[in-house]
Coordinates of C-alpha atoms in Angstrom, one line a residue:
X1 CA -37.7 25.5 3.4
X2 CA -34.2 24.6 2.3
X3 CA -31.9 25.7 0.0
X4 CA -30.8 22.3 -2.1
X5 CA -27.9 23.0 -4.4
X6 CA -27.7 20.3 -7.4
X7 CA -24.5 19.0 -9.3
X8 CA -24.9 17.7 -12.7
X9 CA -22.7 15.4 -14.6
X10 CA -23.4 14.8 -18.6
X11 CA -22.2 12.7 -21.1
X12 CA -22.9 13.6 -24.6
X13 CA -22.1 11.8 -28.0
X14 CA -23.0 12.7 -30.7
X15 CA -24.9 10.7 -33.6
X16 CA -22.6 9.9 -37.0
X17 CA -24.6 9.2 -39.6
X18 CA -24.6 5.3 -40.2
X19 CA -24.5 4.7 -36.1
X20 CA -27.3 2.8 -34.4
X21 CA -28.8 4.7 -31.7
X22 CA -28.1 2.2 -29.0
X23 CA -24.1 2.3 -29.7
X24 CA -24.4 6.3 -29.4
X25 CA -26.0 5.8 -26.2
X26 CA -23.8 3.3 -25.1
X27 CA -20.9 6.0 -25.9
X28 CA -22.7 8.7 -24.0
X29 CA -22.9 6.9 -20.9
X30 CA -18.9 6.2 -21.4
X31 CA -18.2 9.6 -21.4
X32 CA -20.1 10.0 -18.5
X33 CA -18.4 8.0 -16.5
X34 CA -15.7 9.9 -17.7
X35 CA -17.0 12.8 -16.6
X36 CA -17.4 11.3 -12.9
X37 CA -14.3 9.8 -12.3
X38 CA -13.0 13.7 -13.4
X39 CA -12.5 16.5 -10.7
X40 CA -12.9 19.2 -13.6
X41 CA -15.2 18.1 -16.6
X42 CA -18.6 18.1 -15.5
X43 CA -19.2 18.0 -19.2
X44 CA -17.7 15.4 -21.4
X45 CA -17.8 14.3 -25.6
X46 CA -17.6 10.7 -26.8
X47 CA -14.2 10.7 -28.1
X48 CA -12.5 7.5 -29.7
X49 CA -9.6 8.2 -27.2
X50 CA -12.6 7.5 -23.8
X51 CA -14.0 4.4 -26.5
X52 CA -10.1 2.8 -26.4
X53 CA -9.5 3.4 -22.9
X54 CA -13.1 1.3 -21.9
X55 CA -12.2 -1.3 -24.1
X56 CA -8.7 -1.5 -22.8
X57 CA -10.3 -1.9 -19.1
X58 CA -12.5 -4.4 -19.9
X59 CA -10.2 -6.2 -21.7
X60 CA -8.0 -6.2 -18.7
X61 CA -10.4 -7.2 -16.3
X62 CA -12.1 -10.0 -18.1
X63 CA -8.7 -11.4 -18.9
X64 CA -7.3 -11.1 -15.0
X65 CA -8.6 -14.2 -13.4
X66 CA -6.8 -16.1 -16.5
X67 CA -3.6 -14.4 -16.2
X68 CA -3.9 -15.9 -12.2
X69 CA -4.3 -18.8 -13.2
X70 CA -2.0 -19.6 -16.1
X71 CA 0.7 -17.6 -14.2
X72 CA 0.7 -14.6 -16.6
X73 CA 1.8 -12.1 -13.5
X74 CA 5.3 -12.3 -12.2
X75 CA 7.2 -11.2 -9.1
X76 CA 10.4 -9.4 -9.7
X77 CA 12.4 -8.5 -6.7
X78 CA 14.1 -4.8 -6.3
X79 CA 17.2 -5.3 -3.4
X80 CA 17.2 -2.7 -0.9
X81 CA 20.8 -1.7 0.6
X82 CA 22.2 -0.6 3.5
X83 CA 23.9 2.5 2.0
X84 CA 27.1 2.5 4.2
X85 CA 28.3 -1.1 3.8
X86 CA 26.8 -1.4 0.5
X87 CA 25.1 -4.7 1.3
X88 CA 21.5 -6.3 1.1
X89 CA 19.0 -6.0 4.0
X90 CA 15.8 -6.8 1.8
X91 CA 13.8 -6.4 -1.3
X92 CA 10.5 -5.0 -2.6
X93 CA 8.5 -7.5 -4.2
X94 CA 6.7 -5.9 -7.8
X95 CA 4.4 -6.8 -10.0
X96 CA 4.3 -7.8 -14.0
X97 CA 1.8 -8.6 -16.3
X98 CA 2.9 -10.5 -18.9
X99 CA 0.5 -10.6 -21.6
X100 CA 1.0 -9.8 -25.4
X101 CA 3.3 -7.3 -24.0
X102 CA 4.8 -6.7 -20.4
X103 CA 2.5 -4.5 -18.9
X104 CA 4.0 -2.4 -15.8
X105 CA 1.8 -2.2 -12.7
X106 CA 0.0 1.9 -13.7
X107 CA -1.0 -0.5 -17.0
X108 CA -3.6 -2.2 -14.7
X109 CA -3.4 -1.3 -11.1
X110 CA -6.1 1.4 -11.2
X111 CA -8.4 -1.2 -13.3
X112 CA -8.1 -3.8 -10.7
X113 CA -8.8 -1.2 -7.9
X114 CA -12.7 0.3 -9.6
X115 CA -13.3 -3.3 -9.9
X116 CA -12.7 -4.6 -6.8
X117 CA -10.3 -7.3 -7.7
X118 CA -6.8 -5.3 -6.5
X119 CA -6.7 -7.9 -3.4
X120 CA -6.6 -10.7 -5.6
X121 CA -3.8 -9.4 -7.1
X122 CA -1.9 -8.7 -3.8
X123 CA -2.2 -12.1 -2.2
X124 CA -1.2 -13.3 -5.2
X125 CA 2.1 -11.5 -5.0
X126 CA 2.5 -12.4 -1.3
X127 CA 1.6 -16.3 -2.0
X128 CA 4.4 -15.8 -4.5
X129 CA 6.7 -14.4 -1.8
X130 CA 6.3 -17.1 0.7
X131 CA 7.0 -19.9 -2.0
X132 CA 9.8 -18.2 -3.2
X133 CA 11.2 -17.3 0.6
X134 CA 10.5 -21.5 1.2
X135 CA 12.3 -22.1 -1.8
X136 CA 15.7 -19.8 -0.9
X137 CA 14.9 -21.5 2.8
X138 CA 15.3 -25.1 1.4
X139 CA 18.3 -24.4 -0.8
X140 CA 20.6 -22.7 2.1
X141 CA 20.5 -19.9 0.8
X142 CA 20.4 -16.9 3.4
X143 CA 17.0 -14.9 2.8
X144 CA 16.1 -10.8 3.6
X145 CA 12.9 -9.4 4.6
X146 CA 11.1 -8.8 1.5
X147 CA 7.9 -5.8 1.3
X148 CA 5.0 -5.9 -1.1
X149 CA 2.5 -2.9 -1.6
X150 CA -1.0 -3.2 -0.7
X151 CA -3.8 -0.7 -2.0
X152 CA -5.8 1.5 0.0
X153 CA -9.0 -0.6 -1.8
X154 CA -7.6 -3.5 0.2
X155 CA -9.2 -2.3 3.2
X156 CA -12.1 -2.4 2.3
X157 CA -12.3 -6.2 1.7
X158 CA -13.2 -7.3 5.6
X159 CA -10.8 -10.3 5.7
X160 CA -7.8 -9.4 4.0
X161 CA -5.5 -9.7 7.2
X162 CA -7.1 -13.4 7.6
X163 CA -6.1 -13.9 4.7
X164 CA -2.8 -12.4 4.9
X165 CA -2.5 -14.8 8.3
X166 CA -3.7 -17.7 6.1
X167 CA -0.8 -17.6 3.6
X168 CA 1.8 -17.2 6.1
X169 CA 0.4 -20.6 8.0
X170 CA 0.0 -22.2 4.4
X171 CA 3.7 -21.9 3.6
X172 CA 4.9 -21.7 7.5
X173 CA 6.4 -18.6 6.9
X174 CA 8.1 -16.5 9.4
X175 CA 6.2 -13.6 9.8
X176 CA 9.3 -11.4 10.2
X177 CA 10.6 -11.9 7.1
X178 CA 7.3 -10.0 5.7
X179 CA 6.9 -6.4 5.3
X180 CA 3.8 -4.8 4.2
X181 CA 4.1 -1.5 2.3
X182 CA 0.2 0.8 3.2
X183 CA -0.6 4.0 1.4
X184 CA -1.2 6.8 3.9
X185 CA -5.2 6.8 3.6
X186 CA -7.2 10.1 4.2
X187 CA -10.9 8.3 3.7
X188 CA -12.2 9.2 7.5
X189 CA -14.4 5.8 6.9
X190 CA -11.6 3.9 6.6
X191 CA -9.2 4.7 9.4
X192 CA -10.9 2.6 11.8
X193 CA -10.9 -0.2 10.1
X194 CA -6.7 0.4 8.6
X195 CA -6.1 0.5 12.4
X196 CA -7.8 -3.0 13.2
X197 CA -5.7 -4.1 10.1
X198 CA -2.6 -2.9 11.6
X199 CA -2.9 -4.2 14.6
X200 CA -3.7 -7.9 13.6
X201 CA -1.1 -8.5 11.3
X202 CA 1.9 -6.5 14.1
X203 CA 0.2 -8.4 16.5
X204 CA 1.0 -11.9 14.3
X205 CA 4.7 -10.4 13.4
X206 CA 4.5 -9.0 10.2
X207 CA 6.4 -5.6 9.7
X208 CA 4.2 -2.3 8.4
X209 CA 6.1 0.5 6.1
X210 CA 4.7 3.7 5.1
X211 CA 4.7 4.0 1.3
X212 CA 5.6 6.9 -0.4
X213 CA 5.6 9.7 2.4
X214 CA 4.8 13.1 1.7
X215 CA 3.0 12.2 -1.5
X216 CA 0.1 13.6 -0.2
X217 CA -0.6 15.4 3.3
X218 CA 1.0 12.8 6.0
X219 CA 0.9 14.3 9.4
X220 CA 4.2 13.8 11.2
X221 CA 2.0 12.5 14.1
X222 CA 0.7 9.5 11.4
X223 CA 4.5 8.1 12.6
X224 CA 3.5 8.3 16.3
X225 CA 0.3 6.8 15.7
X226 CA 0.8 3.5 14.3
X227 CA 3.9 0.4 14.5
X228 CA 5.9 1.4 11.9
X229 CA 8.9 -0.4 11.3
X230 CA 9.9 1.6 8.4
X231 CA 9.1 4.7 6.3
X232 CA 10.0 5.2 2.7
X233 CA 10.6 8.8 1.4
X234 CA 9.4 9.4 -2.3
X235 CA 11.3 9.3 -5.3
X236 CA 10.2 13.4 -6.0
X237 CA 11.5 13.6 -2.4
X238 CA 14.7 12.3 -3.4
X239 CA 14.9 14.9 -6.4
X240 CA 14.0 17.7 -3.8
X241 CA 17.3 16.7 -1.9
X242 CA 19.4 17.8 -5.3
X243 CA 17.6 21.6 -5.4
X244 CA 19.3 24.5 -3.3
X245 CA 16.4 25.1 -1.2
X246 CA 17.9 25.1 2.2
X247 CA 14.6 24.3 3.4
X248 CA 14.5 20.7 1.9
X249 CA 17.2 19.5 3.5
X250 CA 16.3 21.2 7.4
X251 CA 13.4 18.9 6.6
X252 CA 15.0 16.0 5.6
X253 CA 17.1 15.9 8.1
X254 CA 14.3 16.8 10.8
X255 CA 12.7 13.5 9.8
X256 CA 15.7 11.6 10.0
X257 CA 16.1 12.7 13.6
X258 CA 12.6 12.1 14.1
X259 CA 12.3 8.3 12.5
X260 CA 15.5 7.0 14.3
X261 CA 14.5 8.3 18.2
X262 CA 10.8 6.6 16.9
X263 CA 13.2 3.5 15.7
X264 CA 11.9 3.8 12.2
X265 CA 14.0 2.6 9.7
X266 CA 14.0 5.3 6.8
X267 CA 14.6 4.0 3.0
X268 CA 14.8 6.3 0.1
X269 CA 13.3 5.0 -3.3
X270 CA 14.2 6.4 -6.7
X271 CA 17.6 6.5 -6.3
X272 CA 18.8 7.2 -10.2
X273 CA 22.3 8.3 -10.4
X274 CA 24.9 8.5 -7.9
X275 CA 24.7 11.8 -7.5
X276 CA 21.7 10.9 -5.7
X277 CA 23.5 8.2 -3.9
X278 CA 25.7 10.6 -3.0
X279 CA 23.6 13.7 -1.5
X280 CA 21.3 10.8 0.3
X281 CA 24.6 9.2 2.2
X282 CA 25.4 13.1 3.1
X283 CA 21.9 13.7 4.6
X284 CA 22.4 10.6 6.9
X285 CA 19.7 8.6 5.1
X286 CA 21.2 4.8 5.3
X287 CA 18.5 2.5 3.4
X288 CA 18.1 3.0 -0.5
X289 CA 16.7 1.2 -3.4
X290 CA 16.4 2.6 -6.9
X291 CA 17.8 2.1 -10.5
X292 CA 20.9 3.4 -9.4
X293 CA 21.7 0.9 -6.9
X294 CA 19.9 -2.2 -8.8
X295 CA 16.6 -2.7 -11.1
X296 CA 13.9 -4.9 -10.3
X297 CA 14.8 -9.1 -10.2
X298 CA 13.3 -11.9 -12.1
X299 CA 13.5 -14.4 -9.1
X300 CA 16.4 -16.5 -10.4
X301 CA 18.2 -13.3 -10.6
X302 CA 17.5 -12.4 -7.2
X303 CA 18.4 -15.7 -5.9
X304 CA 21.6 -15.5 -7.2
X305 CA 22.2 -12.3 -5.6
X306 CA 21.1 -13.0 -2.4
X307 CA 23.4 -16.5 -2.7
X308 CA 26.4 -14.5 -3.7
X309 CA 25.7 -11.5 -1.6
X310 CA 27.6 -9.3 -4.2
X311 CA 27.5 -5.7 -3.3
X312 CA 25.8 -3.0 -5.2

């Protein structure tokens, strides 16, 4: 005998009069899934709010190989500076969409990912990358090391570091003037295979950054664990440095200690004001990027700055 302990999900719509019975089911079963992407609502109405959403989604993935192909997403590049002499040292490649409207990346990121198309959109960017790095190449002008994120759905796709690897060759890239940006991952069935990823593309010469640490539960031993080359410290982070909690800033500068005996190059994102410059440059924090320092690039922009090499 065994004690089985059963979880149930519903969606519910109701039935308007003048509704065919098929479009309420068709409703029901989008609340559902509602109601399973949800941590709380076991439970969940039809509302025209879950109906808009849907269609927005499709829309946005139907349309996606399109937008690929007729060049709908751009690459805009954010500078990253060395805080002390106020100069370059690389940039952090982002995506657009533009569409009717410029969509920012939380407009269709998480679409991408349920669908398993999020690595088409990240080799993508990085083709992008290594044309534009060839193009800077073949006009003199001095390039940086420039970062693009990837998504923790990208590991799951078997051959995205071959493919990674391909693009470099395509273009004949140097591998060191790529760095890639992983999400700290906490899915035990992925960690072998984000370690086989790491390892191939290091091994090949391509940098790794940790993205957004201490949004979630990063172990300080994650550092010890992998190559990293350079560790970015959240934009809330960031915020925390402005509070009067001594705590904040022991840890801060803790981790600062920590990153440069592991030779990790710490950058701080979400720089907004200067009063954020300021308490950054005080902690000993060298590497920033933000809105503060410079917005994101359109690449003509960026090409400009890199050829002038103005200062922030």
């Amino acid at each position: 005998m065994h004690n089985v302990s059963i979880k149930t999900r519903i969606g519910i719509s109701s039935i308007p009069q003048g509704l065919p019975f098929l479009a309420a089911l068709t409703n029901a079963s989008s609340a559902l899934k509602v109601s399973k992407e949800s941590l709380q609502n076991e439970i969940v109405w039809f509302e025209k709010e879950i109906g808009d959403k849907l269609f927005q989604s499709k829309k946005i993935i139907t349309s996606f190989p399109k937008a690929l192909s007729n060049e709908e997403i751009l690459v805009l590049y954010q500078p990253k500076y060395d805080l002390i002499s106020n100069t370059i040292i690389g940039a952090e490649a982002l995506s657009r969409w533009q569409s009717d409207t410029l969509l920012m990346p939380q407009e269709y990121i998480s679409h991408l990912e349920s669908e398993g198309l999020i690595h088409n959109l990240d080799l993508f960017v990085l083709e992008r990358i290594c044309i534009d790095i060839k193009s800077w190449e073949q006009k003199g002008i001095p390039t940086v090391p420039v970062s693009f994120n990837i998504s923790e759905m990208d590991l799951y796709y078997d051959y995205f570091e071959s493919d990674i690897i391909k693009i470099l060759k395509k273009h004949n890239v140097n591998p060191n003037f790529i760095e890639i940006e992983i999400p700290e991952t906490h899915d035990p069935k992925i960690q072998t295979r984000k370690k086989t990823f790491i390892k191939t593309v290091t091994d090949f010469g391509i940098k790794i950054a940790l993205d957004n640490f201490g949004t979630n539960t990063t172990s300080l031993s994650t550092l010890s664990a992998y190559p990293f080359t350079t560790l970015k410290i959240t934009n809330e982070d960031v915020n925390n440095l402005l509070t009067k909690k001594k705590t904040n800033k022991i840890f801060t500068k803790a981790l600062l200690a920590i990153t440069k005996e592991l030779n990790i190059q710490v950058i701080a994102q979400g720089i907004e004001s200067k009063e954020h410059l300021d308490k950054i440059k005080t902690l000993g924090c060298k590497f920033g990027q933000g809105f503060y320092l410079n917005e994101p690039l359109y690449k003509i922009e960026f090409e400009n700055l890199l050829a002038t090499r103005k200062t922030i």
